[in-house]
Amino acid sequence: MHRYFTDQRHEALRHRVRDFAEREVRPRIAEMEANRSVCHDLSRLIARQGWIGATVHRAYGGMGAGHVAKTLIIEELSRVSAAMGAMVQASQLGVAKIVHFGSEEQKKTWLPAIASGDCLPTIAVTEPQSGGHVLGMSSTAVRDGDDYVLNGRKIYVGNSHVGDLHGVVVRTGEGSKGLSAFLVESGTPGFRVGPQQPAMGLHGFSFGELFFDNCRVPAAHLLGREGDGLSVAYSSSVLYGRPNLTAVSLGIHQAVLDETTRFCTERQRYGKPLAELGNIKLKLGRIQSRLLLARLSAYHAVHLLDQGLACDAELMNAKLVNVESALESARDAMDIHAACGLFTDRPVERFLRDAHHIFAPAGTSDIQLLRLGELALGRAQSDWSSRLADLLRLEPSEWPEECEEPREGRAPYEAPAGPTVTVRPEDAAPTVPGQRTGPGRRHIWFARPR
């Protein structure tokens, strides 16, 4: 049954992502939890499935599948590993800055590499002293001939240690019009990544510090115009960050329900399954109810994005509802597991730890409530979904009409094989500086169930 604004193509994609997550991701969770280190090879393997390019137009080698498809990809990965779901959400957040503000040359240069998995993008805005107060940042970029020279430091950068192309917002002048955004390649002199710091959850995911010490970036790497930095940061956060993190929370929430119902069915109390106890059924009912509401809010919001309709409020509300309900359900699950939930042989404690990591990025729950309150008072400051509607709207022509089932028995590191369309040499994607050029063919990403 197709529900929550999905059709056959979406559900076929969901099955492919779910199969991949069970086959390739789940076996590595124990190692990621034990080592608490960045999982480079798995991040690359996921990227090479093409899913980072979910919202990248097919003209640039992407899936052209829209935000509903992006949401279900992140949800299904997060259901198995929130760390790998977070990796995909952070990369797709890095896509936003180029889709929204990139020049045609920047799009032709970078989007094909991102879509093929050869380039993992990031976005870097937050600084140690200013935190979520974007206008309080102090990192700078100064024009010097045909270059800009960047100095400063960024923190909490998703995919910091696996990223190839960093979208960095820095100060080029005073006030709100004094922020600008640049594309910085990971090998640029004067750029370095700080050591990965141990964290409570999302083990395997990289979110760390970037340092810029007289880092020279070509002026051609400026995103949009000087002064567009605040718009780059806010639009990316509202239109990609909030729904992406919503999807991670949704995946965690589904995992909480799956694991807890399994535990209650298998665990015996008073000669019968734990699930037969009335108080346990009530807790499971609350988890199920929260999940139903959370999923509805999540998919409704991104459906509006794909339609090119105003939905800033729905995106804010979806993150608020999903983060808070996932945390509440994870706590209920811990209550049900009792002492069993305290040990790492069961994943429920991981779900709770991971859920806390989704709380702050793209605005805490208080920030979402504050913005929703301003909306209620008629004081909303921006409507990014309306302003960028033409870039967000999913065109029906982007969807493949007919396709076959993917081949079975793929090698572990092979991108998903499906029918391809031959591309003439003159239509092929341009060579990307410093990256491997992909094959001259386009994947069809949705398979219709037979």
GROMACS .gro file of N, CA, C and O in nm, residues 230-322:
model
  372
  230LEU      N    1   2.417   3.494   0.407
  230LEU     CA    2   2.308   3.469   0.502
  230LEU      C    3   2.195   3.392   0.434
  230LEU      O    4   2.137   3.300   0.492
  231SER      N    5   2.165   3.426   0.311
  231SER     CA    6   2.062   3.355   0.236
  231SER      C    7   2.104   3.211   0.208
  231SER      O    8   2.021   3.119   0.215
  232VAL      N    9   2.231   3.189   0.177
  232VAL     CA   10   2.282   3.053   0.156
  232VAL      C   11   2.262   2.971   0.282
  232VAL      O   12   2.212   2.858   0.278
  233ALA      N   13   2.300   3.027   0.397
  233ALA     CA   14   2.290   2.955   0.523
  233ALA      C   15   2.146   2.926   0.561
  233ALA      O   16   2.110   2.812   0.594
  234TYR      N   17   2.061   3.028   0.555
  234TYR     CA   18   1.923   3.012   0.601
  234TYR      C   19   1.842   2.922   0.508
  234TYR      O   20   1.766   2.835   0.553
  235SER      N   21   1.853   2.943   0.378
  235SER     CA   22   1.775   2.862   0.284
  235SER      C   23   1.815   2.716   0.291
  235SER      O   24   1.730   2.626   0.286
  236SER      N   25   1.945   2.689   0.304
  236SER     CA   26   1.992   2.551   0.314
  236SER      C   27   1.939   2.486   0.441
  236SER      O   28   1.895   2.370   0.440
  237SER      N   29   1.940   2.561   0.552
  237SER     CA   30   1.894   2.507   0.679
  237SER      C   31   1.744   2.480   0.678
  237SER      O   32   1.698   2.373   0.720
  238VAL      N   33   1.667   2.576   0.625
  238VAL     CA   34   1.521   2.563   0.628
  238VAL      C   35   1.472   2.457   0.531
  238VAL      O   36   1.390   2.371   0.565
  239LEU      N   37   1.523   2.460   0.408
  239LEU     CA   38   1.467   2.377   0.302
  239LEU      C   39   1.531   2.240   0.291
  239LEU      O   40   1.471   2.148   0.232
  240TYR      N   41   1.652   2.224   0.342
  240TYR     CA   42   1.718   2.094   0.341
  240TYR      C   43   1.748   2.043   0.482
  240TYR      O   44   1.718   1.929   0.516
  241GLY      N   45   1.808   2.128   0.565
  241GLY     CA   46   1.848   2.084   0.698
  241GLY      C   47   1.733   2.033   0.781
  241GLY      O   48   1.739   1.923   0.838
  242ARG      N   49   1.625   2.110   0.791
  242ARG     CA   50   1.513   2.068   0.874
  242ARG      C   51   1.446   1.940   0.824
  242ARG      O   52   1.427   1.846   0.902
  243PRO      N   53   1.410   1.929   0.695
  243PRO     CA   54   1.350   1.803   0.651
  243PRO      C   55   1.447   1.685   0.656
  243PRO      O   56   1.405   1.571   0.682
  244ASN      N   57   1.575   1.709   0.631
  244ASN     CA   58   1.673   1.600   0.636
  244ASN      C   59   1.684   1.543   0.777
  244ASN      O   60   1.685   1.421   0.798
  245LEU      N   61   1.695   1.632   0.874
  245LEU     CA   62   1.706   1.587   1.013
  245LEU      C   63   1.575   1.525   1.060
  245LEU      O   64   1.574   1.433   1.142
  246THR      N   65   1.464   1.576   1.008
  246THR     CA   66   1.334   1.514   1.035
  246THR      C   67   1.336   1.368   0.992
  246THR      O   68   1.288   1.279   1.064
  247ALA      N   69   1.393   1.342   0.875
  247ALA     CA   70   1.399   1.205   0.823
  247ALA      C   71   1.487   1.116   0.909
  247ALA      O   72   1.456   0.997   0.927
  248VAL      N   73   1.597   1.170   0.960
  248VAL     CA   74   1.683   1.091   1.050
  248VAL      C   75   1.604   1.054   1.175
  248VAL      O   76   1.606   0.938   1.220
  249SER      N   77   1.537   1.151   1.234
  249SER     CA   78   1.455   1.125   1.353
  249SER      C   79   1.348   1.021   1.325
  249SER      O   80   1.321   0.933   1.407
  250LEU      N   81   1.288   1.029   1.207
  250LEU     CA   82   1.183   0.935   1.170
  250LEU      C   83   1.237   0.793   1.161
  250LEU      O   84   1.174   0.698   1.207
  251GLY      N   85   1.357   0.779   1.103
  251GLY     CA   86   1.418   0.647   1.094
  251GLY      C   87   1.450   0.589   1.231
  251GLY      O   88   1.429   0.470   1.257
  252ILE      N   89   1.502   0.674   1.321
  252ILE     CA   90   1.530   0.630   1.457
  252ILE      C   91   1.400   0.587   1.526
  252ILE      O   92   1.394   0.484   1.594
  253HIS      N   93   1.296   0.666   1.507
  253HIS     CA   94   1.167   0.639   1.570
  253HIS      C   95   1.112   0.503   1.525
  253HIS      O   96   1.062   0.423   1.606
  254GLN      N   97   1.121   0.475   1.395
  254GLN     CA   98   1.075   0.347   1.344
  254GLN      C   99   1.156   0.232   1.403
  254GLN      O  100   1.101   0.127   1.439
  255ALA      N  101   1.287   0.253   1.416
  255ALA     CA  102   1.373   0.149   1.475
  255ALA      C  103   1.336   0.125   1.621
  255ALA      O  104   1.340   0.011   1.669
  256VAL      N  105   1.302   0.231   1.692
  256VAL     CA  106   1.260   0.218   1.832
  256VAL      C  107   1.136   0.129   1.842
  256VAL      O  108   1.130   0.037   1.925
  257LEU      N  109   1.038   0.155   1.757
  257LEU     CA  110   0.917   0.074   1.760
  257LEU      C  111   0.946  -0.071   1.722
  257LEU      O  112   0.900  -0.165   1.789
  258ASP      N  113   1.023  -0.091   1.615
  258ASP     CA  114   1.053  -0.227   1.570
  258ASP      C  115   1.123  -0.309   1.679
  258ASP      O  116   1.085  -0.423   1.708
  259GLU      N  117   1.225  -0.249   1.739
  259GLU     CA  118   1.303  -0.322   1.839
  259GLU      C  119   1.222  -0.346   1.966
  259GLU      O  120   1.230  -0.454   2.027
  260THR      N  121   1.142  -0.249   2.006
  260THR     CA  122   1.067  -0.262   2.131
  260THR      C  123   0.955  -0.364   2.118
  260THR      O  124   0.931  -0.444   2.210
  261THR      N  125   0.885  -0.366   2.006
  261THR     CA  126   0.781  -0.467   1.988
  261THR      C  127   0.843  -0.606   1.979
  261THR      O  128   0.784  -0.704   2.031
  262ARG      N  129   0.959  -0.617   1.917
  262ARG     CA  130   1.028  -0.747   1.912
  262ARG      C  131   1.064  -0.793   2.053
  262ARG      O  132   1.043  -0.910   2.089
  263PHE      N  133   1.118  -0.704   2.131
  263PHE     CA  134   1.155  -0.737   2.269
  263PHE      C  135   1.034  -0.780   2.350
  263PHE      O  136   1.038  -0.880   2.424
  264CYS      N  137   0.924  -0.707   2.336
  264CYS     CA  138   0.804  -0.738   2.414
  264CYS      C  139   0.740  -0.870   2.372
  264CYS      O  140   0.674  -0.937   2.452
  265THR      N  141   0.758  -0.906   2.246
  265THR     CA  142   0.702  -1.032   2.198
  265THR      C  143   0.784  -1.152   2.247
  265THR      O  144   0.729  -1.258   2.280
  266GLU      N  145   0.916  -1.133   2.254
  266GLU     CA  146   1.005  -1.243   2.291
  266GLU      C  147   1.022  -1.259   2.442
  266GLU      O  148   1.040  -1.370   2.491
  267ARG      N  149   1.015  -1.149   2.515
  267ARG     CA  150   1.042  -1.152   2.660
  267ARG      C  151   0.922  -1.208   2.736
  267ARG      O  152   0.809  -1.166   2.713
  268GLN      N  153   0.948  -1.300   2.825
  268GLN     CA  154   0.841  -1.364   2.901
  268GLN      C  155   0.830  -1.305   3.043
  268GLN      O  156   0.930  -1.281   3.109
  269ARG      N  157   0.706  -1.281   3.085
  269ARG     CA  158   0.678  -1.240   3.222
  269ARG      C  159   0.550  -1.310   3.267
  269ARG      O  160   0.448  -1.307   3.195
  270TYR      N  161   0.554  -1.370   3.383
  270TYR     CA  162   0.437  -1.438   3.439
  270TYR      C  163   0.384  -1.545   3.343
  270TYR      O  164   0.263  -1.567   3.329
  271GLY      N  165   0.478  -1.609   3.274
  271GLY     CA  166   0.441  -1.720   3.188
  271GLY      C  167   0.385  -1.682   3.053
  271GLY      O  168   0.334  -1.768   2.981
  272LYS      N  169   0.392  -1.554   3.017
  272LYS     CA  170   0.343  -1.511   2.886
  272LYS      C  171   0.425  -1.393   2.837
  272LYS      O  172   0.499  -1.330   2.915
  273PRO      N  173   0.415  -1.360   2.709
  273PRO     CA  174   0.497  -1.251   2.655
  273PRO      C  175   0.471  -1.119   2.728
  273PRO      O  176   0.357  -1.090   2.769
  274LEU      N  177   0.575  -1.039   2.739
  274LEU     CA  178   0.565  -0.907   2.803
  274LEU      C  179   0.458  -0.821   2.735
  274LEU      O  180   0.392  -0.739   2.800
  275ALA      N  181   0.439  -0.842   2.606
  275ALA     CA  182   0.343  -0.763   2.529
  275ALA      C  183   0.199  -0.784   2.574
  275ALA      O  184   0.110  -0.706   2.537
  276GLU      N  185   0.174  -0.889   2.652
  276GLU     CA  186   0.038  -0.915   2.699
  276GLU      C  187   0.000  -0.830   2.820
  276GLU      O  188  -0.118  -0.825   2.858
  277LEU      N  189   0.097  -0.763   2.880
  277LEU     CA  190   0.068  -0.679   2.996
  277LEU      C  191   0.004  -0.548   2.950
  277LEU      O  192   0.051  -0.483   2.856
  278GLY      N  193  -0.101  -0.506   3.021
  278GLY     CA  194  -0.175  -0.386   2.981
  278GLY      C  195  -0.090  -0.260   2.979
  278GLY      O  196  -0.100  -0.179   2.886
  279ASN      N  197  -0.005  -0.240   3.081
  279ASN     CA  198   0.075  -0.119   3.085
  279ASN      C  199   0.177  -0.115   2.972
  279ASN      O  200   0.212  -0.007   2.921
  280ILE      N  201   0.224  -0.231   2.929
  280ILE     CA  202   0.318  -0.237   2.816
  280ILE      C  203   0.246  -0.202   2.686
  280ILE      O  204   0.298  -0.128   2.601
  281LYS      N  205   0.126  -0.254   2.671
  281LYS     CA  206   0.048  -0.220   2.550
  281LYS      C  207   0.022  -0.070   2.541
  281LYS      O  208   0.026  -0.011   2.432
  282LEU      N  209  -0.001  -0.007   2.655
  282LEU     CA  210  -0.024   0.138   2.654
  282LEU      C  211   0.100   0.213   2.606
  282LEU      O  212   0.090   0.308   2.527
  283LYS      N  213   0.216   0.171   2.656
  283LYS     CA  214   0.339   0.238   2.613
  283LYS      C  215   0.365   0.214   2.465
  283LYS      O  216   0.405   0.306   2.392
  284LEU      N  217   0.343   0.092   2.419
  284LEU     CA  218   0.360   0.063   2.277
  284LEU      C  219   0.260   0.143   2.194
  284LEU      O  220   0.294   0.192   2.085
  285GLY      N  221   0.140   0.158   2.246
  285GLY     CA  222   0.040   0.238   2.175
  285GLY      C  223   0.081   0.383   2.162
  285GLY      O  224   0.059   0.446   2.057
  286ARG      N  225   0.143   0.437   2.267
  286ARG     CA  226   0.189   0.576   2.259
  286ARG      C  227   0.301   0.591   2.157
  286ARG      O  228   0.305   0.689   2.082
  287ILE      N  229   0.393   0.494   2.154
  287ILE     CA  230   0.501   0.498   2.055
  287ILE      C  231   0.444   0.492   1.915
  287ILE      O  232   0.483   0.569   1.826
  288GLN      N  233   0.350   0.399   1.894
  288GLN     CA  234   0.289   0.385   1.761
  288GLN      C  235   0.216   0.513   1.721
  288GLN      O  236   0.227   0.558   1.605
  289SER      N  237   0.141   0.572   1.812
  289SER     CA  238   0.066   0.694   1.781
  289SER      C  239   0.160   0.808   1.744
  289SER      O  240   0.137   0.880   1.647
  290ARG      N  241   0.265   0.826   1.824
  290ARG     CA  242   0.361   0.932   1.793
  290ARG      C  243   0.423   0.912   1.655
  290ARG      O  244   0.442   1.007   1.579
  291LEU      N  245   0.457   0.787   1.624
  291LEU     CA  246   0.522   0.758   1.497
  291LEU      C  247   0.430   0.788   1.379
  291LEU      O  248   0.473   0.844   1.278
  292LEU      N  249   0.304   0.752   1.390
  292LEU     CA  250   0.208   0.782   1.283
  292LEU      C  251   0.198   0.932   1.258
  292LEU      O  252   0.199   0.978   1.142
  293LEU      N  253   0.187   1.009   1.364
  293LEU     CA  254   0.179   1.154   1.350
  293LEU      C  255   0.309   1.213   1.296
  293LEU      O  256   0.308   1.305   1.212
  294ALA      N  257   0.421   1.160   1.344
  294ALA     CA  258   0.551   1.210   1.301
  294ALA      C  259   0.572   1.185   1.152
  294ALA      O  260   0.618   1.273   1.078
  295ARG      N  261   0.538   1.065   1.107
  295ARG     CA  262   0.557   1.033   0.966
  295ARG      C  263   0.467   1.119   0.878
  295ARG      O  264   0.509   1.167   0.772
  296LEU      N  265   0.345   1.140   0.921
  296LEU     CA  266   0.252   1.223   0.843
  296LEU      C  267   0.306   1.365   0.829
  296LEU      O  268   0.305   1.423   0.720
  297SER      N  269   0.355   1.422   0.938
  297SER     CA  270   0.407   1.559   0.931
  297SER      C  271   0.532   1.567   0.844
  297SER      O  272   0.551   1.663   0.769
  298ALA      N  273   0.616   1.464   0.850
  298ALA     CA  274   0.740   1.464   0.773
  298ALA      C  275   0.712   1.459   0.623
  298ALA      O  276   0.765   1.541   0.545
  299TYR      N  277   0.629   1.366   0.581
  299TYR     CA  278   0.606   1.347   0.438
  299TYR      C  279   0.514   1.455   0.380
  299TYR      O  280   0.528   1.491   0.262
  300HIS      N  281   0.424   1.505   0.459
  300HIS     CA  282   0.340   1.615   0.411
  300HIS      C  283   0.425   1.737   0.379
  300HIS      O  284   0.408   1.801   0.274
  301ALA      N  285   0.522   1.768   0.465
  301ALA     CA  286   0.606   1.887   0.445
  301ALA      C  287   0.689   1.876   0.318
  301ALA      O  288   0.695   1.970   0.238
  302VAL      N  289   0.754   1.760   0.296
  302VAL     CA  290   0.839   1.748   0.177
  302VAL      C  291   0.756   1.730   0.051
  302VAL      O  292   0.801   1.766  -0.059
  303HIS      N  293   0.636   1.678   0.064
  303HIS     CA  294   0.545   1.673  -0.051
  303HIS      C  295   0.515   1.815  -0.099
  303HIS      O  296   0.514   1.842  -0.220
  304LEU      N  297   0.494   1.906  -0.005
  304LEU     CA  298   0.470   2.046  -0.042
  304LEU      C  299   0.592   2.106  -0.110
  304LEU      O  300   0.581   2.184  -0.204
  305LEU      N  301   0.711   2.069  -0.062
  305LEU     CA  302   0.835   2.116  -0.126
  305LEU      C  303   0.838   2.072  -0.272
  305LEU      O  304   0.872   2.150  -0.362
  306ASP      N  305   0.807   1.945  -0.296
  306ASP     CA  306   0.809   1.893  -0.433
  306ASP      C  307   0.705   1.960  -0.521
  306ASP      O  308   0.720   1.965  -0.644
  307GLN      N  309   0.598   2.010  -0.459
  307GLN     CA  310   0.494   2.079  -0.536
  307GLN      C  311   0.527   2.226  -0.559
  307GLN      O  312   0.454   2.296  -0.630
  308GLY      N  313   0.636   2.274  -0.499
  308GLY     CA  314   0.671   2.414  -0.512
  308GLY      C  315   0.579   2.505  -0.434
  308GLY      O  316   0.561   2.622  -0.471
  309LEU      N  317   0.520   2.455  -0.326
  309LEU     CA  318   0.426   2.532  -0.246
  309LEU      C  319   0.491   2.584  -0.118
  309LEU      O  320   0.589   2.526  -0.069
  310ALA      N  321   0.439   2.693  -0.066
  310ALA     CA  322   0.492   2.751   0.057
  310ALA      C  323   0.478   2.651   0.171
  310ALA      O  324   0.369   2.598   0.196
  311CYS      N  325   0.588   2.622   0.242
  311CYS     CA  326   0.582   2.520   0.348
  311CYS      C  327   0.688   2.539   0.455
  311CYS      O  328   0.723   2.443   0.524
  312ASP      N  329   0.740   2.661   0.472
  312ASP     CA  330   0.839   2.683   0.577
  312ASP      C  331   0.785   2.639   0.713
  312ASP      O  332   0.855   2.576   0.792
  313ALA      N  333   0.659   2.672   0.741
  313ALA     CA  334   0.599   2.637   0.870
  313ALA      C  335   0.589   2.486   0.886
  313ALA      O  336   0.618   2.431   0.993
  314GLU      N  337   0.548   2.417   0.781
  314GLU     CA  338   0.536   2.271   0.787
  314GLU      C  339   0.671   2.206   0.808
  314GLU      O  340   0.682   2.104   0.880
  315LEU      N  341   0.776   2.261   0.748
  315LEU     CA  342   0.911   2.206   0.766
  315LEU      C  343   0.959   2.225   0.910
  315LEU      O  344   1.019   2.134   0.969
  316MET      N  345   0.933   2.343   0.965
  316MET     CA  346   0.969   2.368   1.105
  316MET      C  347   0.893   2.274   1.198
  316MET      O  348   0.951   2.214   1.290
  317ASN      N  349   0.764   2.263   1.174
  317ASN     CA  350   0.681   2.180   1.260
  317ASN      C  351   0.720   2.032   1.249
  317ASN      O  352   0.719   1.960   1.349
  318ALA      N  353   0.756   1.989   1.130
  318ALA     CA  354   0.794   1.849   1.111
  318ALA      C  355   0.920   1.816   1.190
  318ALA      O  356   0.928   1.708   1.252
  319LYS      N  357   1.016   1.907   1.191
  319LYS     CA  358   1.136   1.880   1.270
  319LYS      C  359   1.104   1.879   1.420
  319LYS      O  360   1.149   1.791   1.494
  320LEU      N  361   1.025   1.976   1.462
  320LEU     CA  362   0.985   1.982   1.603
  320LEU      C  363   0.915   1.853   1.646
  320LEU      O  364   0.952   1.790   1.745
  321VAL      N  365   0.814   1.813   1.571
  321VAL     CA  366   0.734   1.696   1.606
  321VAL      C  367   0.819   1.569   1.603
  321VAL      O  368   0.813   1.485   1.694
  322ASN      N  369   0.900   1.554   1.500
  322ASN     CA  370   0.978   1.431   1.486
  322ASN      C  371   1.087   1.418   1.590
  322ASN      O  372   1.108   1.310   1.646
   0.00000   0.00000   0.00000
